[in-house]
Short mmCIF file of C-alpha atoms in Angstrom, two decimals:
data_model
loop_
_atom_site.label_atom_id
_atom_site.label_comp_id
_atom_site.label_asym_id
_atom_site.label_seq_id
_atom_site.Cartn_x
_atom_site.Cartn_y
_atom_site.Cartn_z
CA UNK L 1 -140.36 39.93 265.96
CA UNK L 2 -143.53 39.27 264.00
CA UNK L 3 -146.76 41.56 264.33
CA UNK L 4 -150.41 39.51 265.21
CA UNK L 5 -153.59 40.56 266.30
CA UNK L 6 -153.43 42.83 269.73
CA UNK L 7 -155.10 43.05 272.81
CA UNK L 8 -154.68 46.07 274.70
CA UNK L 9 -154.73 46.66 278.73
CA UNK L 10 -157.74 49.13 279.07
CA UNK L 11 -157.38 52.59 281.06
CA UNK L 12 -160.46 53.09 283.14
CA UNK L 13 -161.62 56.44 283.85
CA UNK L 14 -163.54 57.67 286.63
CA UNK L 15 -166.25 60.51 285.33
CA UNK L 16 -168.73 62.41 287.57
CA UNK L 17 -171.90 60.47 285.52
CA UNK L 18 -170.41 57.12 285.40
CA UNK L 19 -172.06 54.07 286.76
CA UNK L 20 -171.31 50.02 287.18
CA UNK L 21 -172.10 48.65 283.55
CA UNK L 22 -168.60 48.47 282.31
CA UNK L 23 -168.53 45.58 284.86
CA UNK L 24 -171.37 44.28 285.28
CA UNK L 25 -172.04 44.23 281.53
CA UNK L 26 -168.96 43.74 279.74
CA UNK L 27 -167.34 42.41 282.56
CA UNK L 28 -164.31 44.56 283.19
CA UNK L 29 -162.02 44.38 285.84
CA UNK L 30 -161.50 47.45 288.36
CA UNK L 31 -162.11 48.49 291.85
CA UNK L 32 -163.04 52.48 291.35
CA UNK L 33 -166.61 54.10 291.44
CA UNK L 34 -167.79 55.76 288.75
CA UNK L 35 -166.18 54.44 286.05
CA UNK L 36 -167.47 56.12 282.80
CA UNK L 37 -165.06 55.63 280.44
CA UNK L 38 -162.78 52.17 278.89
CA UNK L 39 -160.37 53.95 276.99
CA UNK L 40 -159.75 50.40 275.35
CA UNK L 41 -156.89 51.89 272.29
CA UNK L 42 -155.63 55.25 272.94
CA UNK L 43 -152.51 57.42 272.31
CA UNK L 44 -154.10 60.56 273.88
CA UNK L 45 -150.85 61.34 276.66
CA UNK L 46 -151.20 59.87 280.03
CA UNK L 47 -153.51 57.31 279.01
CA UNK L 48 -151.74 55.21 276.67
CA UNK L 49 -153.02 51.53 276.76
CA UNK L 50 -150.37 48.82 276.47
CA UNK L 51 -150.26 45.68 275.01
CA UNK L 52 -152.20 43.00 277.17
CA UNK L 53 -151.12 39.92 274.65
CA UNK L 54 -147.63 37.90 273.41
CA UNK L 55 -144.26 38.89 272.95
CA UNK L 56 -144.99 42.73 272.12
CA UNK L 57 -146.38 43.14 276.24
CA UNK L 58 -146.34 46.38 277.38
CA UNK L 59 -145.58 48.20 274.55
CA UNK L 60 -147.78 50.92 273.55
CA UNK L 61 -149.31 52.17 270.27
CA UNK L 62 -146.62 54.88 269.67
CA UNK L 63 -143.35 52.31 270.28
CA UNK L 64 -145.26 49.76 267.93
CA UNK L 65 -145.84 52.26 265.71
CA UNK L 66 -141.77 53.56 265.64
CA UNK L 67 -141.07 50.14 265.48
CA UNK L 68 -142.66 49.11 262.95
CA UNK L 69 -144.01 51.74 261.18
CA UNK L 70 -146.67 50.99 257.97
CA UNK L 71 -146.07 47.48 258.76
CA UNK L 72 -148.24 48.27 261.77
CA UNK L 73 -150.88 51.00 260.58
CA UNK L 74 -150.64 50.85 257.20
CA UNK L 75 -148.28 53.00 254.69
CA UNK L 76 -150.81 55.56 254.07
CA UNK L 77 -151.61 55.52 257.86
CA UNK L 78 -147.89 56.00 258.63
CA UNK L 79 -147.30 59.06 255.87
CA UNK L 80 -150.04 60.91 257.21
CA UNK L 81 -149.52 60.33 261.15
CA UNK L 82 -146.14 59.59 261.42
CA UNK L 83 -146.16 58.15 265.45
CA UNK L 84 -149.60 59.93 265.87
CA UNK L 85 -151.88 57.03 266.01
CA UNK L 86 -155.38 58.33 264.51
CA UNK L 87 -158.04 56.90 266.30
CA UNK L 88 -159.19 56.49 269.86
CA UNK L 89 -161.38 53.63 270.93
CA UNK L 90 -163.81 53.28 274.09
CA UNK L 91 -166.93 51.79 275.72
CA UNK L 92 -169.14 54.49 277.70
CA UNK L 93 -171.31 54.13 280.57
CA UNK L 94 -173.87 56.54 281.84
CA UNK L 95 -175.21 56.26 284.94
CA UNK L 96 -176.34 59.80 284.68
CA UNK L 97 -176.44 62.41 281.79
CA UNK L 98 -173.63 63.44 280.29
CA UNK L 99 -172.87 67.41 280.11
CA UNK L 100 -174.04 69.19 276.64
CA UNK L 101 -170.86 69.87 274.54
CA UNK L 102 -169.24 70.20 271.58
CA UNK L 103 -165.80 69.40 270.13
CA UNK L 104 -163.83 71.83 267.92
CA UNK L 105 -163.10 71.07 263.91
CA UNK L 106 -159.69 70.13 262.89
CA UNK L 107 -158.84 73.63 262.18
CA UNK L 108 -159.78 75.37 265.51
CA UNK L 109 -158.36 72.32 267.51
CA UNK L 110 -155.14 72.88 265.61
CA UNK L 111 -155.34 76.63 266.10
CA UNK L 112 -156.30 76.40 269.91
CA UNK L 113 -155.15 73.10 271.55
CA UNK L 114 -152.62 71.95 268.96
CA UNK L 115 -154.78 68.44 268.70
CA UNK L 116 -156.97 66.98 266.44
CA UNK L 117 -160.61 67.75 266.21
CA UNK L 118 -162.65 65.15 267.45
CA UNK L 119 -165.44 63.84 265.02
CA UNK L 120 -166.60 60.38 266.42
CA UNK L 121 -169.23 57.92 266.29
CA UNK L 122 -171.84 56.44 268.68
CA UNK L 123 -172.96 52.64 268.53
CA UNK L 124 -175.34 52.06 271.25
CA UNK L 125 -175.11 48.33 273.02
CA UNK L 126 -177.76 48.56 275.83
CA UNK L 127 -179.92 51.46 276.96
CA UNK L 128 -182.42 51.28 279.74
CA UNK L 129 -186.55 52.33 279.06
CA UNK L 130 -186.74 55.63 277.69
CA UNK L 131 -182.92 56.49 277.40
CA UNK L 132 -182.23 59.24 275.68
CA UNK L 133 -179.70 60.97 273.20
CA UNK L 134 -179.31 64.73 272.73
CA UNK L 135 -178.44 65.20 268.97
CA UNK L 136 -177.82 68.72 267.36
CA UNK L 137 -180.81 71.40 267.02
CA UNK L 138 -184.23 70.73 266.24
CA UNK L 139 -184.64 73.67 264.57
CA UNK L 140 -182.05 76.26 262.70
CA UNK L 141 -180.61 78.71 265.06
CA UNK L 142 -178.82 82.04 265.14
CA UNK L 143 -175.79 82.55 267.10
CA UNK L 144 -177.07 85.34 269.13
CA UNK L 145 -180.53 83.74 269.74
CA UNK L 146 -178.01 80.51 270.85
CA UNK L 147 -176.50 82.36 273.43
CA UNK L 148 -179.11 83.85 275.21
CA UNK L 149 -181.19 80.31 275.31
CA UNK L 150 -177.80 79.46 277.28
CA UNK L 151 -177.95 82.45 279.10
CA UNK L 152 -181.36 81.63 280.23
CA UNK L 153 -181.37 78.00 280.91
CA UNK L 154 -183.29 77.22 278.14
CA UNK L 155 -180.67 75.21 275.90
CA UNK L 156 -182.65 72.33 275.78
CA UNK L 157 -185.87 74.08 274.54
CA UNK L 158 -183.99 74.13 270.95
CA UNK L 159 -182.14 70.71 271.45
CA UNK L 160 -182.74 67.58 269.26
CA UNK L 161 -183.58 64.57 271.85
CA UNK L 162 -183.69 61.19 270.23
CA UNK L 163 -185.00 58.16 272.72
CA UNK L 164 -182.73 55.63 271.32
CA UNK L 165 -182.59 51.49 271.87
CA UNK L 166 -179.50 48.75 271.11
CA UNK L 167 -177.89 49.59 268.03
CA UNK L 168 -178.92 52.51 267.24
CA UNK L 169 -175.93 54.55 265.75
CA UNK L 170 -175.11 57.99 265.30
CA UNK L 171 -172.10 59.89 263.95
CA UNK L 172 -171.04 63.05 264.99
CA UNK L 173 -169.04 65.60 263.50
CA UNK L 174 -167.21 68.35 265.15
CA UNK L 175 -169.39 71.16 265.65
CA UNK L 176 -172.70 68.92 266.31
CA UNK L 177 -173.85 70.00 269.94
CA UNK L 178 -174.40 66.35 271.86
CA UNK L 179 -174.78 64.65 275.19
CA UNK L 180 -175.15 61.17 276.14
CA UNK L 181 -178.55 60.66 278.15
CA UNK L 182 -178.33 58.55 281.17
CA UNK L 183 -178.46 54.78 281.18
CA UNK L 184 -176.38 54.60 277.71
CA UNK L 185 -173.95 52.19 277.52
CA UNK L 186 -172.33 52.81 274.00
CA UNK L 187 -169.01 51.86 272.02
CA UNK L 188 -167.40 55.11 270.66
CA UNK L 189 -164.77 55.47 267.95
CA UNK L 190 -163.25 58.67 267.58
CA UNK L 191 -160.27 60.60 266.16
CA UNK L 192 -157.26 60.66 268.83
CA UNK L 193 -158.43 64.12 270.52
CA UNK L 194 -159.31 65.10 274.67
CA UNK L 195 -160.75 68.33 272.78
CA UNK L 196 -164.48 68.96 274.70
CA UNK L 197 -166.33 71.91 275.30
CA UNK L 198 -168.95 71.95 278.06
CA UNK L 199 -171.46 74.10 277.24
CA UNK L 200 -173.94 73.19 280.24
CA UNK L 201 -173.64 70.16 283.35
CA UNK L 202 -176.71 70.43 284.92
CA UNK L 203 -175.51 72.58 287.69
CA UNK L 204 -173.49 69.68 289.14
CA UNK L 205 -170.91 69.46 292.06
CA UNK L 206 -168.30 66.48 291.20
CA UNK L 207 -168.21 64.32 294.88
CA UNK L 208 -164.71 63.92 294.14
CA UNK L 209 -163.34 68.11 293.80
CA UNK L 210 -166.73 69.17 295.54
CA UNK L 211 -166.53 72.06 293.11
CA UNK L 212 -168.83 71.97 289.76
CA UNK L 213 -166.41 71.24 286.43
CA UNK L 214 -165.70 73.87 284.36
CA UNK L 215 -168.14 75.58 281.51
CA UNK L 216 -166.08 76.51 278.08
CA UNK L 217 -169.16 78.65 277.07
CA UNK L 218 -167.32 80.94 275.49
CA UNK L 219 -164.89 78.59 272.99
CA UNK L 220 -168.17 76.99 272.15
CA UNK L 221 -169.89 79.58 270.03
CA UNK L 222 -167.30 79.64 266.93
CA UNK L 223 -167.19 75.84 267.26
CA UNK L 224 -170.59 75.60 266.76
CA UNK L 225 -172.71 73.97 264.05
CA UNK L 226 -176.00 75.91 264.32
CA UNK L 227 -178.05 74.15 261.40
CA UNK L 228 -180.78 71.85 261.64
CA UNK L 229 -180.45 68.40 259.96
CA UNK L 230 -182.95 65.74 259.20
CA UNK L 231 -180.71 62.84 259.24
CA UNK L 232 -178.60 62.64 262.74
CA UNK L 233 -179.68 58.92 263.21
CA UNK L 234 -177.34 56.73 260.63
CA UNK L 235 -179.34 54.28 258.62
CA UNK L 236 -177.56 50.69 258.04
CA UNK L 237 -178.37 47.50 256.99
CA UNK L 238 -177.25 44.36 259.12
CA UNK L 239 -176.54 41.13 256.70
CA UNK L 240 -175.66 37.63 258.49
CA UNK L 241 -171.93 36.65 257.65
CA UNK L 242 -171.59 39.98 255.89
CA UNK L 243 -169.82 43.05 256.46
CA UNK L 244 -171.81 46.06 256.23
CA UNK L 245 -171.25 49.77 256.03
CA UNK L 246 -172.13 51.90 259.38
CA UNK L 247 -170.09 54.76 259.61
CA UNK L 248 -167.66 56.21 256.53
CA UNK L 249 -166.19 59.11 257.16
CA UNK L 250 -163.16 61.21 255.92
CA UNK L 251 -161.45 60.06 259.39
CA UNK L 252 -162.71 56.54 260.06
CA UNK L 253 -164.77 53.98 258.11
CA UNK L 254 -166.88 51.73 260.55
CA UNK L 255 -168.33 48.47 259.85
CA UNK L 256 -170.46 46.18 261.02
CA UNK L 257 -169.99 42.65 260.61
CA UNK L 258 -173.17 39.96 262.32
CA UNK L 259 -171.52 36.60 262.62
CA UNK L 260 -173.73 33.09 263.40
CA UNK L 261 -170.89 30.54 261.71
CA UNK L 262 -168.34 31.92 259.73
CA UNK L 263 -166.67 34.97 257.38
CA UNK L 264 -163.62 34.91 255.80
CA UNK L 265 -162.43 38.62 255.97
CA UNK L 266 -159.45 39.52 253.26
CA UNK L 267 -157.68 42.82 254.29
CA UNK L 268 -155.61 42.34 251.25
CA UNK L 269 -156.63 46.09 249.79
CA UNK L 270 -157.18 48.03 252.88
CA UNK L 271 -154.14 50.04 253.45
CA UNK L 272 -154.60 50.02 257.24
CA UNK L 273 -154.67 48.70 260.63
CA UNK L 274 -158.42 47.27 261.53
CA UNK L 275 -159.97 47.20 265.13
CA UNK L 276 -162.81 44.83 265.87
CA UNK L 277 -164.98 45.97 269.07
CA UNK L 278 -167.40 42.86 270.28
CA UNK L 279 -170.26 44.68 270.75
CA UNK L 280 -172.46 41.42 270.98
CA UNK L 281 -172.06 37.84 271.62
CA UNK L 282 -168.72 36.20 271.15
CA UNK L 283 -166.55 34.45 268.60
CA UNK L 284 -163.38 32.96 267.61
CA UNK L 285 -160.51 35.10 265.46
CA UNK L 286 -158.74 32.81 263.06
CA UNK L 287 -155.38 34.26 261.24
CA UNK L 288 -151.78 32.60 260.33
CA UNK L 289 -150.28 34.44 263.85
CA UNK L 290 -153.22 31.92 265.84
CA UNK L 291 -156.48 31.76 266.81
CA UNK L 292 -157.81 34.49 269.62
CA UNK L 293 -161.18 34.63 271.46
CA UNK L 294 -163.35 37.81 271.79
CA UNK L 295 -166.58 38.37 274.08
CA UNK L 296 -168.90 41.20 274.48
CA UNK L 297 -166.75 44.57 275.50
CA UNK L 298 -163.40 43.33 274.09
CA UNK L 299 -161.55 44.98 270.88
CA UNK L 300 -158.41 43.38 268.97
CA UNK L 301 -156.17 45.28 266.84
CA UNK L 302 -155.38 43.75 263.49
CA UNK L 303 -152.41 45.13 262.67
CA UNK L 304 -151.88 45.84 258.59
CA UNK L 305 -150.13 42.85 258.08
CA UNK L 306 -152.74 40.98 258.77
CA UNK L 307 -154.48 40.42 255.52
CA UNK L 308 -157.05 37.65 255.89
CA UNK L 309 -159.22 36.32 259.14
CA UNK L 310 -161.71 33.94 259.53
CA UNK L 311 -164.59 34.97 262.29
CA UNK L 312 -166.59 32.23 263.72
CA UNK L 313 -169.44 32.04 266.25
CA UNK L 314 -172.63 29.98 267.17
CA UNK L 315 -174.84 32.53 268.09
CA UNK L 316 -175.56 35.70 266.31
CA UNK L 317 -172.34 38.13 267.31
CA UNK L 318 -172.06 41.60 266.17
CA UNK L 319 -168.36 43.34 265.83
CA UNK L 320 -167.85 46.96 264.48
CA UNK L 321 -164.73 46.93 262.27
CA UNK L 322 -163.21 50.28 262.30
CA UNK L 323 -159.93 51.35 260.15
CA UNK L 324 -158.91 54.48 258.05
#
């Protein structure tokens, strides 16, 4: 059985903040309230997404990956993950803010959870007027001077907000205190980790438990990064029928690729699986397994044998392309 480009069966999860734009946006399919979260490629346990598309149906990322190992996710990929596929892959919606939080480095998620750390990226597809971002400090902080700000209530007196628009990007490493403002819709790549700490939520009782979700105050302080930095929006350059770099990082590389009529894309060199996430317009995938279709809100999963693809589209598209 031959590997081709995958589509995967999204897992939808409800969150206390989510809202409707998953469907009324990108046009997914569910029934629930509150959906927050389209976990659209993920290996993180009980939420593995299966295969949506041909003969491999069903099947999820860690049986494609035993099956057919580097063939799938790259050699490289394979000898450093084994079954453990990387990266994690999702569209956000929030209706209302996220909680403030951090996630733990490699090393303390190792140490703690067993897991990954979770260093991930932000692209952001629609936001309403005045959305906002909260983005590390806005000033250097000591740890003691930290805690009693959350002690107080006063977190966000020492906060970084940014009011961000579509496309606006932002990477953040483990460590980085964050929180998605409300009325962010936002594609979010990520290392294959569940690892949060909520630091503050607002107070809030979750309808569904009627109790307010659990504060992880405590594992947050040595996960902390508690420097100011200059630079938390990422700078790009967009290039028509070119693929640009977004996001390169020690655990992902991101780019992003604006289509209106065609690119050849030769994978040739890259050691690696590649996901495409639509994150505007639409287009046609070209490759020798077939042609596939993608719209606004879907992602495809170039597997590594997939070497060269031809992207078309007649109005201006935008796709992140995301491998190791």
């Amino acid at each position: 059985m031959k590997l081709y480009p995958l589509k995967f069966n999204p897992v939808y999860s409800y969150r206390i903040w989510g809202g409707e734009k998953l469907k009324t946006v990108l046009n997914k399919t569910y029934e629930e309230d509150s959906i927050g979260e389209s976990w659209e490629i993920s290996d993180v346990d009980g939420n593995e997404t299966t295969v949506a598309n041909g003969d491999l149906a069903g099947k999820t990322l860690r049986q494609l990956t035993e099956q057919f190992k580097g063939d799938f996710v790259g050699n490289k990929v394979y000898e450093d993950f084994g079954t453990d596929f990387p990266l994690l892959i999702k569209f956000i919606d929030a209706k209302t803010p996220l909680s403030i939080q951090v996630h733990p480095s490699n090393e303390l998620a190792k140490e703690r959870h067993n897991s990954f750390g979770k260093n991930e990226m932000w692209y952001i597809m629609q936001a309403d007027k005045d959305a906002e971002l909260i983005v590390g400090f806005n000033q250097d902080v000591e740890k003691d001077a930290y805690v009693k700000h959350v002690e107080n209530g006063t977190l966000t007196d020492i906060l970084n907000i940014e009011k961000v628009e579509r496309g606006d990007t932002f990477y953040i490493p483990t460590g980085r205190v964050h929180a998605i403002g409300a009325g962010v819709l936002l594609a979010e790549i990520q290392q294959t980790s569940n690892i949060t700490y909520r630091i503050y939520d607002y107070n809030r009782v979750d309808a569904k438990t009627g109790e307010m979700r659990e504060l992880h105050t405590d594992m947050a302080v040595d996960a902390i990064d508690y420097k100011f930095y200059d630079d938390y929006e990422t700078a790009y350059e967009v290039e028509t029928n070119a693929s640009k770099k977004l996001v390169h990082s020690p655990y992902f590389k991101t780019n992003i690729v604006e289509i209106n009529g065609e690119i050849n894309r030769d994978y040739t060199n890259t050691d690696s699986f590649v996901i495409y996430m639509c994150v505007e317009g639409a287009l046609k995938l070209e490759c020798e397994a077939g042609i596939y279709t993608m719209n606004t809100g879907e992602t495809i999963l170039l597997p590594a044998t997939t070497t060269n693809v031809k992207l078309t589209s007649s109005e201006n598209t935008r796709v992140l392309e995301a491998s190791l």
